[in-house]
C-alpha positions as a Markdown table, in Angstrom:
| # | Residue | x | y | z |
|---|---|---|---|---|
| 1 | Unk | 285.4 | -16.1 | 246.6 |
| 2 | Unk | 284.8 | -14.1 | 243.7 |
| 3 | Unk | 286.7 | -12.0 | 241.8 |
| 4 | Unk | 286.7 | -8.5 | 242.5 |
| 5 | Unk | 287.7 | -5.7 | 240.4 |
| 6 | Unk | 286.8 | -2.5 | 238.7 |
| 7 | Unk | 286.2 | -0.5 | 235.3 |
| 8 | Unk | 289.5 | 1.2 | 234.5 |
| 9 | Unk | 290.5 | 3.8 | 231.7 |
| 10 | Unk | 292.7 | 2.5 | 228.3 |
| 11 | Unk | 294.3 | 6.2 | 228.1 |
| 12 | Unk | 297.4 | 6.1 | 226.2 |
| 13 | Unk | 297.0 | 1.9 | 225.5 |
| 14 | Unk | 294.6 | -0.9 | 225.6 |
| 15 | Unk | 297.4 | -2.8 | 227.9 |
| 16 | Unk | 297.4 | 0.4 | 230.7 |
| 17 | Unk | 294.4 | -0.9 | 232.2 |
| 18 | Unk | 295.9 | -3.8 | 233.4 |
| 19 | Unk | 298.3 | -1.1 | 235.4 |
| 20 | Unk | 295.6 | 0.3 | 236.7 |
| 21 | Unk | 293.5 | -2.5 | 238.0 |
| 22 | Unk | 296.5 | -3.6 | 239.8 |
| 23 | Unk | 297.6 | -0.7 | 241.4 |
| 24 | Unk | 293.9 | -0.7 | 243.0 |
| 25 | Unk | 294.4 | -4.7 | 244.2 |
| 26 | Unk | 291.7 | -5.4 | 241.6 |
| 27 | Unk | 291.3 | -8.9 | 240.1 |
| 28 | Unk | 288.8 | -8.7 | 237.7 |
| 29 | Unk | 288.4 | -5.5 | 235.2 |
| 30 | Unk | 286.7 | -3.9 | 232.7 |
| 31 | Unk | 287.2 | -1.7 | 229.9 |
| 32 | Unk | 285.9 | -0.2 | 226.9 |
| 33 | Unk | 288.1 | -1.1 | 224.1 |
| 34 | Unk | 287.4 | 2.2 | 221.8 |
| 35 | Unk | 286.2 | 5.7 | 222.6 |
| 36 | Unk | 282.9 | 5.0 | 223.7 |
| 37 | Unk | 281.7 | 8.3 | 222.7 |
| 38 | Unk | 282.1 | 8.4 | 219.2 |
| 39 | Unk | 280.7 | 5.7 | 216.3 |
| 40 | Unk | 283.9 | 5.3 | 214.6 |
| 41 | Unk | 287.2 | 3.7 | 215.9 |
| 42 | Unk | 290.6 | 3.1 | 214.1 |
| 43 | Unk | 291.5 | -0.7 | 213.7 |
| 44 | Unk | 293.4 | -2.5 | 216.5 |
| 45 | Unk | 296.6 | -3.3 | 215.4 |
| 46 | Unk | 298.6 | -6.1 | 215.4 |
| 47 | Unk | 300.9 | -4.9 | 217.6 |
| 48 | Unk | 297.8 | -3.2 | 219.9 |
| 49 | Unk | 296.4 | -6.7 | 220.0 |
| 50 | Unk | 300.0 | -8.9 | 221.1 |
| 51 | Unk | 300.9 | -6.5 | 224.1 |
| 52 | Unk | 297.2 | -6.3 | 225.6 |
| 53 | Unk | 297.4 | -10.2 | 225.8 |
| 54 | Unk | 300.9 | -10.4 | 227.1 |
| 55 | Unk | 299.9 | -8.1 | 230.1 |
| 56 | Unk | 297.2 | -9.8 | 230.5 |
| 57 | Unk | 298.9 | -13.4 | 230.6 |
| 58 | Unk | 300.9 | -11.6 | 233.4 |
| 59 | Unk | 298.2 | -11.0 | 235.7 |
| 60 | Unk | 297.5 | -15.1 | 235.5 |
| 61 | Unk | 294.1 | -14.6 | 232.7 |
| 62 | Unk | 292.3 | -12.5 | 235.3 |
| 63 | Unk | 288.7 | -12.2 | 234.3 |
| 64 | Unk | 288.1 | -9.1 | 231.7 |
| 65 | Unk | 284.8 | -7.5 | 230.2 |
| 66 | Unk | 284.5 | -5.3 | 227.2 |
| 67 | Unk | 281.6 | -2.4 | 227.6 |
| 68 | Unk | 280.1 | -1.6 | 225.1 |
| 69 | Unk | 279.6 | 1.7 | 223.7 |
| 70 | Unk | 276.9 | 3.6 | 225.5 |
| 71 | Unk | 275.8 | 5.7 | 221.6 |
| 72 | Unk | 274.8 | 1.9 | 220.6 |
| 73 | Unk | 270.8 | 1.7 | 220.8 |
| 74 | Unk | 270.0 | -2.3 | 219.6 |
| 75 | Unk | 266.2 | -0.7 | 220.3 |
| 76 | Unk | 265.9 | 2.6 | 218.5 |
| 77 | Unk | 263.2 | 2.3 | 216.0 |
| 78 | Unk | 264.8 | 4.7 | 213.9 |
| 79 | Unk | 266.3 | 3.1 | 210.6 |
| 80 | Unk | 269.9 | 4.8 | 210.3 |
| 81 | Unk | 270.6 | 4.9 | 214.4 |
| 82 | Unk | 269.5 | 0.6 | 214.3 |
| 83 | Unk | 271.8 | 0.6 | 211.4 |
| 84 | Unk | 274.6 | 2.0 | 212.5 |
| 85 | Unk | 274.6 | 0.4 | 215.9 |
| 86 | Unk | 274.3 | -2.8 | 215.0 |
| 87 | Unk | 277.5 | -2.1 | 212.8 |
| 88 | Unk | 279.1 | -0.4 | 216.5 |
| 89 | Unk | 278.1 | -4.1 | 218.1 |
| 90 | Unk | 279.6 | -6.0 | 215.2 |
| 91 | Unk | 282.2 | -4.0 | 215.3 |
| 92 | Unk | 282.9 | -4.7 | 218.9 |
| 93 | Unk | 282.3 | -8.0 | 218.7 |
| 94 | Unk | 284.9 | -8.6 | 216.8 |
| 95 | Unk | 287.7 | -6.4 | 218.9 |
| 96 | Unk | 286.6 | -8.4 | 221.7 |
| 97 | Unk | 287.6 | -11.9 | 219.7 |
| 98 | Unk | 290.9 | -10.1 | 218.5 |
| 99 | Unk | 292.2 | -9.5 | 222.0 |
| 100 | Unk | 290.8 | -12.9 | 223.4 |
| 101 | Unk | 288.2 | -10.9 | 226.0 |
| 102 | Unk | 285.2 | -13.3 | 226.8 |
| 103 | Unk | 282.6 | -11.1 | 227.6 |
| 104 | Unk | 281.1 | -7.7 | 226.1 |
| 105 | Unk | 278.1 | -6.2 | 228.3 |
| 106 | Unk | 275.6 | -4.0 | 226.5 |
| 107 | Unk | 272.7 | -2.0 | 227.7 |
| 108 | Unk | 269.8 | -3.5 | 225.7 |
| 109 | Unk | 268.6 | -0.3 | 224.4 |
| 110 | Unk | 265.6 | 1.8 | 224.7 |
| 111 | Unk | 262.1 | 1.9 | 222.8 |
| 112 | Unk | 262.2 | 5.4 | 222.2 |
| 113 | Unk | 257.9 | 5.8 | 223.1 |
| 114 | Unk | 257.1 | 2.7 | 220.9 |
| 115 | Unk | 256.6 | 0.8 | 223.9 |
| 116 | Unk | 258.4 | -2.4 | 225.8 |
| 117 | Unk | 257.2 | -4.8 | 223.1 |
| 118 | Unk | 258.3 | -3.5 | 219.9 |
| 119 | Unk | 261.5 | -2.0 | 221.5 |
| 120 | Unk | 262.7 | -6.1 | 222.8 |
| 121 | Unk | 261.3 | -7.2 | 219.0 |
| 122 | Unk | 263.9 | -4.9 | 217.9 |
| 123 | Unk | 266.7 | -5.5 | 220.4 |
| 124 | Unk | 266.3 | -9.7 | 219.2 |
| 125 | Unk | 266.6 | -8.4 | 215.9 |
| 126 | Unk | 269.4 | -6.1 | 215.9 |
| 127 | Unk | 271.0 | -8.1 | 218.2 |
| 128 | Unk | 270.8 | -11.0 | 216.3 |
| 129 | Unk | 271.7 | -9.3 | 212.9 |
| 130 | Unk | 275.0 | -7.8 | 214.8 |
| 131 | Unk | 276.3 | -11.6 | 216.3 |
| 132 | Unk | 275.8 | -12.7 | 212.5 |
| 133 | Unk | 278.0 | -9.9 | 210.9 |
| 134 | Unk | 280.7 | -10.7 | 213.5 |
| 135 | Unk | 280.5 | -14.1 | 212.2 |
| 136 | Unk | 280.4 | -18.1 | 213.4 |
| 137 | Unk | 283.9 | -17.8 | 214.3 |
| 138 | Unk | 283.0 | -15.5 | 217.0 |
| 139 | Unk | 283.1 | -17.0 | 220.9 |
| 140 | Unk | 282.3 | -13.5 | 222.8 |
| 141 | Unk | 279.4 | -13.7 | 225.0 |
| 142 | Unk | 276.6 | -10.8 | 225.0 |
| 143 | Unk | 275.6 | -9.8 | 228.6 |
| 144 | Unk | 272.3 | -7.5 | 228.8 |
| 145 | Unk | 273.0 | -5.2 | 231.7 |
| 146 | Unk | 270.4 | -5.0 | 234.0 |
| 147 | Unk | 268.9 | -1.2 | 233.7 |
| 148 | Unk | 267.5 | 1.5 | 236.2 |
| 149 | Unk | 264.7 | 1.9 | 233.8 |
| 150 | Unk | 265.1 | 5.6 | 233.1 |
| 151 | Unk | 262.9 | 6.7 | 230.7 |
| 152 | Unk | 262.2 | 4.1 | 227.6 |
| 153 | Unk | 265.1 | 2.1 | 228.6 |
| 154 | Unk | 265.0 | -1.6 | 228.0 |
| 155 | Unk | 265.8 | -4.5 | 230.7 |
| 156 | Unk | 265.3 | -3.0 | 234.2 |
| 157 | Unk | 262.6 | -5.9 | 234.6 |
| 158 | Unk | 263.7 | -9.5 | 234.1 |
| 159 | Unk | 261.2 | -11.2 | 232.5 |
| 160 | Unk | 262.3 | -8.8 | 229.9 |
| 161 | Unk | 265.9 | -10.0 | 229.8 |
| 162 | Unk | 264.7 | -13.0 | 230.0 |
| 163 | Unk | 262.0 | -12.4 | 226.8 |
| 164 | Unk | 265.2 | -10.9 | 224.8 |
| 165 | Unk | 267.3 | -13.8 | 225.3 |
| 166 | Unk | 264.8 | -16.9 | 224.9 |
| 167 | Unk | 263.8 | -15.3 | 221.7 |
| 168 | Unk | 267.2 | -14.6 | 220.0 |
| 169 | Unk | 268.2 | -17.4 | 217.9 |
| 170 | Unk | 271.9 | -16.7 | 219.7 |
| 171 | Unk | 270.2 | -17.6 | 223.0 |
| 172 | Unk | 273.1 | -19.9 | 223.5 |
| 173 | Unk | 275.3 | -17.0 | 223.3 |
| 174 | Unk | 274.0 | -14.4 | 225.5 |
| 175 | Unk | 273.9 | -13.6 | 229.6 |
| 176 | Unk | 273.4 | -11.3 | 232.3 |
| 177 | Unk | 275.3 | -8.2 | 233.8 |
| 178 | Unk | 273.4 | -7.5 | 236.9 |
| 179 | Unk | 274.2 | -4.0 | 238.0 |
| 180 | Unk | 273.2 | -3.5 | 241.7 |
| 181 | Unk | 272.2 | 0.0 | 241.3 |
| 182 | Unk | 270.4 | -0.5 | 238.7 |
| 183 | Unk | 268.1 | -3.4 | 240.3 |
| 184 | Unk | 267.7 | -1.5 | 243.2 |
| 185 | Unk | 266.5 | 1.7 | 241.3 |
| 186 | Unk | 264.2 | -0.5 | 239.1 |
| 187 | Unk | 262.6 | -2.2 | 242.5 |
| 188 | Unk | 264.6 | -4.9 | 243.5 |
| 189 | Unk | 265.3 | -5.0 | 246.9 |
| 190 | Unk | 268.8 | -6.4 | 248.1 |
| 191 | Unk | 269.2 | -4.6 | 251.4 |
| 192 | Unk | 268.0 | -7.5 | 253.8 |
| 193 | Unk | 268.4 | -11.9 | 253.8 |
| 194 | Unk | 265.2 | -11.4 | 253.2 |
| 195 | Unk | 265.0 | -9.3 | 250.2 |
| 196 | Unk | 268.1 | -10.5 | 248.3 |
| 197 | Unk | 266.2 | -13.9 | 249.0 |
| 198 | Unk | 263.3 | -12.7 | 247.2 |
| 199 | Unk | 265.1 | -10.5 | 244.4 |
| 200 | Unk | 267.5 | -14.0 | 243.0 |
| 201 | Unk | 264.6 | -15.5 | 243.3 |
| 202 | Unk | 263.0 | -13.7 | 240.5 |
| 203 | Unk | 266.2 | -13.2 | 238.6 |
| 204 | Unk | 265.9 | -17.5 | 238.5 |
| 205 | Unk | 262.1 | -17.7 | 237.9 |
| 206 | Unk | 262.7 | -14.7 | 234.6 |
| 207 | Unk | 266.1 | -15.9 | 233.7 |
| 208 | Unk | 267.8 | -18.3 | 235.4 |
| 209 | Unk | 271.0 | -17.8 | 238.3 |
| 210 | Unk | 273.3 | -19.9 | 235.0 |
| 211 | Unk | 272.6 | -16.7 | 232.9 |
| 212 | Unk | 274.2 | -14.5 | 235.2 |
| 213 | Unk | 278.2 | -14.2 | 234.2 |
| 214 | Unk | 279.2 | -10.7 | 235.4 |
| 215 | Unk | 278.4 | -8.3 | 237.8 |
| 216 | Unk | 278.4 | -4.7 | 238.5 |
| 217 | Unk | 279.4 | -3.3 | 242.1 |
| 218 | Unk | 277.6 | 0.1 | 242.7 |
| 219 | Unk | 275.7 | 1.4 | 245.7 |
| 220 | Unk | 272.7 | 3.7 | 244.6 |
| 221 | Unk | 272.6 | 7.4 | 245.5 |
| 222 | Unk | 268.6 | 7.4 | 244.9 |
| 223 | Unk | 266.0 | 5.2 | 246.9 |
| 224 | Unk | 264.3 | 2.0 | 245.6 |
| 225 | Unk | 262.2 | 1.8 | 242.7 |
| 226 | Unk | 263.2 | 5.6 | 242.0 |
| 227 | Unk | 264.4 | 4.4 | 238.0 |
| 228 | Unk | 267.1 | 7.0 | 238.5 |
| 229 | Unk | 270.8 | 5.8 | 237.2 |
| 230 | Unk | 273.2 | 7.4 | 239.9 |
| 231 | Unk | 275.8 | 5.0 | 241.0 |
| 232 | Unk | 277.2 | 5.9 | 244.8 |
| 233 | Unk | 280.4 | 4.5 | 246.5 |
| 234 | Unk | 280.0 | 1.3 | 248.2 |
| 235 | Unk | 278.3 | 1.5 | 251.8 |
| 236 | Unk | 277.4 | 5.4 | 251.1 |
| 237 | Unk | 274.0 | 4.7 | 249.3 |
| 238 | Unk | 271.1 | 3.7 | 249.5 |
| 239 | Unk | 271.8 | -0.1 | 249.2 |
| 240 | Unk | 274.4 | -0.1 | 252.5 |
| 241 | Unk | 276.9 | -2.7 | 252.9 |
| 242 | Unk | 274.4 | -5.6 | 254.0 |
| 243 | Unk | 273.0 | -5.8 | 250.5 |
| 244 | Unk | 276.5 | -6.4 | 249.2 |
| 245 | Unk | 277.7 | -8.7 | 251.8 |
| 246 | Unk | 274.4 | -10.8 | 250.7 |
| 247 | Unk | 275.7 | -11.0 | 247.3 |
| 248 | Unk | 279.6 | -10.9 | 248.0 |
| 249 | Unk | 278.7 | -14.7 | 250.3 |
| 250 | Unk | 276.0 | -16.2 | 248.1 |
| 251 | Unk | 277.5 | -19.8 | 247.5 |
| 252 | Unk | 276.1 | -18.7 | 244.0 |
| 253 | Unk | 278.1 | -16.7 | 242.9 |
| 254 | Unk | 281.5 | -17.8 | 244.4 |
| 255 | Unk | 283.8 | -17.6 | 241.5 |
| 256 | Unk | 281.9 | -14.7 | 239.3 |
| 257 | Unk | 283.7 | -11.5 | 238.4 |
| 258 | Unk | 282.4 | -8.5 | 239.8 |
| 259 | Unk | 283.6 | -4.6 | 239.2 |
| 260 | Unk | 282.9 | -1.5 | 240.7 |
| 261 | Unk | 281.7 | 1.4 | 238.3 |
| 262 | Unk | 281.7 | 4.1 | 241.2 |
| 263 | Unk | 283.2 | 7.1 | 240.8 |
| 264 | Unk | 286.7 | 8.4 | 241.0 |
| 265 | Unk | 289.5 | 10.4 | 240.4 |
| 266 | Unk | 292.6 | 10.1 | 239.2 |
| 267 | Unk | 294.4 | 8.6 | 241.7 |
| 268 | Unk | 292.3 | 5.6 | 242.0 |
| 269 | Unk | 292.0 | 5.8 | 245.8 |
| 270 | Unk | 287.8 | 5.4 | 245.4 |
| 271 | Unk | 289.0 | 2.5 | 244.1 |
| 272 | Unk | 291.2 | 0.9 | 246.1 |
| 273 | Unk | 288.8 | 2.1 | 249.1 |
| 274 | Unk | 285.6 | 0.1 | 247.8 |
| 275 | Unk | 287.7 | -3.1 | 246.9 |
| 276 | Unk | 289.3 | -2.9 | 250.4 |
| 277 | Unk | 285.4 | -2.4 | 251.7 |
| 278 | Unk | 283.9 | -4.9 | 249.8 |
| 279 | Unk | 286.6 | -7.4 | 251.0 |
| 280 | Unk | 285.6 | -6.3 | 254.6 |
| 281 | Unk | 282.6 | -8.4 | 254.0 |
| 282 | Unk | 283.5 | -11.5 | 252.5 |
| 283 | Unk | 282.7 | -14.2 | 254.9 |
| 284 | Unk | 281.7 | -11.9 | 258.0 |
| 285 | Unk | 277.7 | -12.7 | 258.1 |
């Protein structure tokens, strides 16, 4: 079955999150590994790096994703803001290989008005220039995250995912987040056999179902096709809990690592709820 988990805060240590995700019953997580809102981060240090991996060796290697920050824009066809985030990525990159974490999702970015074309050109590019300044040494794998398509964001269709990665020349490095709110909100219908049928069935045509390494668990508080962002707790959206008991059984994805990104206080009782929810589901078609 696969592993299910959520996004959880790194306040006051890298190696906290691990705390939080198992107070929840999680077994997958994710994180951001810097202050996502601003460009510059301090260095990890050494000791930073040794007691994130020793807490992680102690939940057995549980799967664990990087996000990256949401100021990088691989897309932006303005000089200095390219510049700088491809310096952000690189930067990330390399965090990610320091603390041993596999996978770093990133929203591909948005065209700013230039249009679709010239705003993938520049995602390849960028994207391509911030996988070389992290160096041949690096393992981390890029996942696009699949987008709502809010204004000129990138990657809320697949065929363009699937344009950015055939044409990087790191094609070998690079997959797939697919974010159900996201799909849904940029058309793709999950809700019914039928429809989740049709949807993976695109995803494999644009992409390919081997591309797809991560996933994102949110219901969607606006209707489909609406391009609006607004994640929802699981089975209170628009989605409803047969779209995720579709995904939760496909044969597909039996061993991927999937995490919630709804929303939550402090307490982490959101949490705990979906997971428990989303277990309700496993196996019951």
């Amino acid at each position: 079955m696969p592993y299910l988990g959520a996004h959880e805060s790194t306040a006051g240590g890298l190696h906290l999150a691990f705390a939080r995700i198992a107070s929840v019953g999680g077994e997958a997580l994710q994180i951001f590994t810097r202050n996502q809102r601003q460009w510059q981060a301090p260095p990890l240090t050494g000791e930073e790096i040794a007691l994130f991996r020793r807490r992680w060796e102690q939940t057995a290697c549980m799967p664990v994703a990087s996000h990256a920050s949401y100021l990088i824009n691989l897309g932006s066809g303005d000089h200095e803001q390219a510049a700088r985030s491809v310096r952000a990525f690189a930067e990330e990159l390399h965090r990610c290989d320091l603390l041993g974490i596999p996978w770093v999702v990133i929203h591909p970015g948005s065209h700013g008005g230039d249009g679709v074309k010239a705003g993938m050109a520049r995602v390849v590019r960028n994207l391509d220039a911030a996988i070389t300044v992290a160096g041949e040494k690096s393992t981390v794998r890029v996942l696009l995250e699949t987008t709502a398509g809010q204004g000129s964001g990138l990657g809320s269709r697949f065929e363009e995912l699937g344009w950015m990665i055939s044409h990087s020349s790191f094609a070998g490095r690079l997959g797939v987040c697919l974010d159900t709110c996201h799909i849904f909100a940029g058309g793709y219908d999950i809700r019914t056999p039928a429809a989740y049928t049709r949807t993976m069935a695109a995803f494999d045509r644009a992409v390919g179902l081997e591309r797809l390494y991560f996933f994102h668990l949110n219901d969607s508080k606006k209707d489909l096709g609406s391009r609006v962002d607004r994640h929802e707790h699981i089975g209170r959206g628009r989605i409803g809990l047969e779209g995720f008991r579709q995904l939760l059984n496909d044969p597909c994805f039996a061993v991927k690592a999937m995490t919630l990104e709804t929303p939550k206080g402090n307490d982490l009782v959101e949490d705990k709820e979906n997971l428990r929810l989303l277990r309700s589901l496993l196996d019951s078609r």
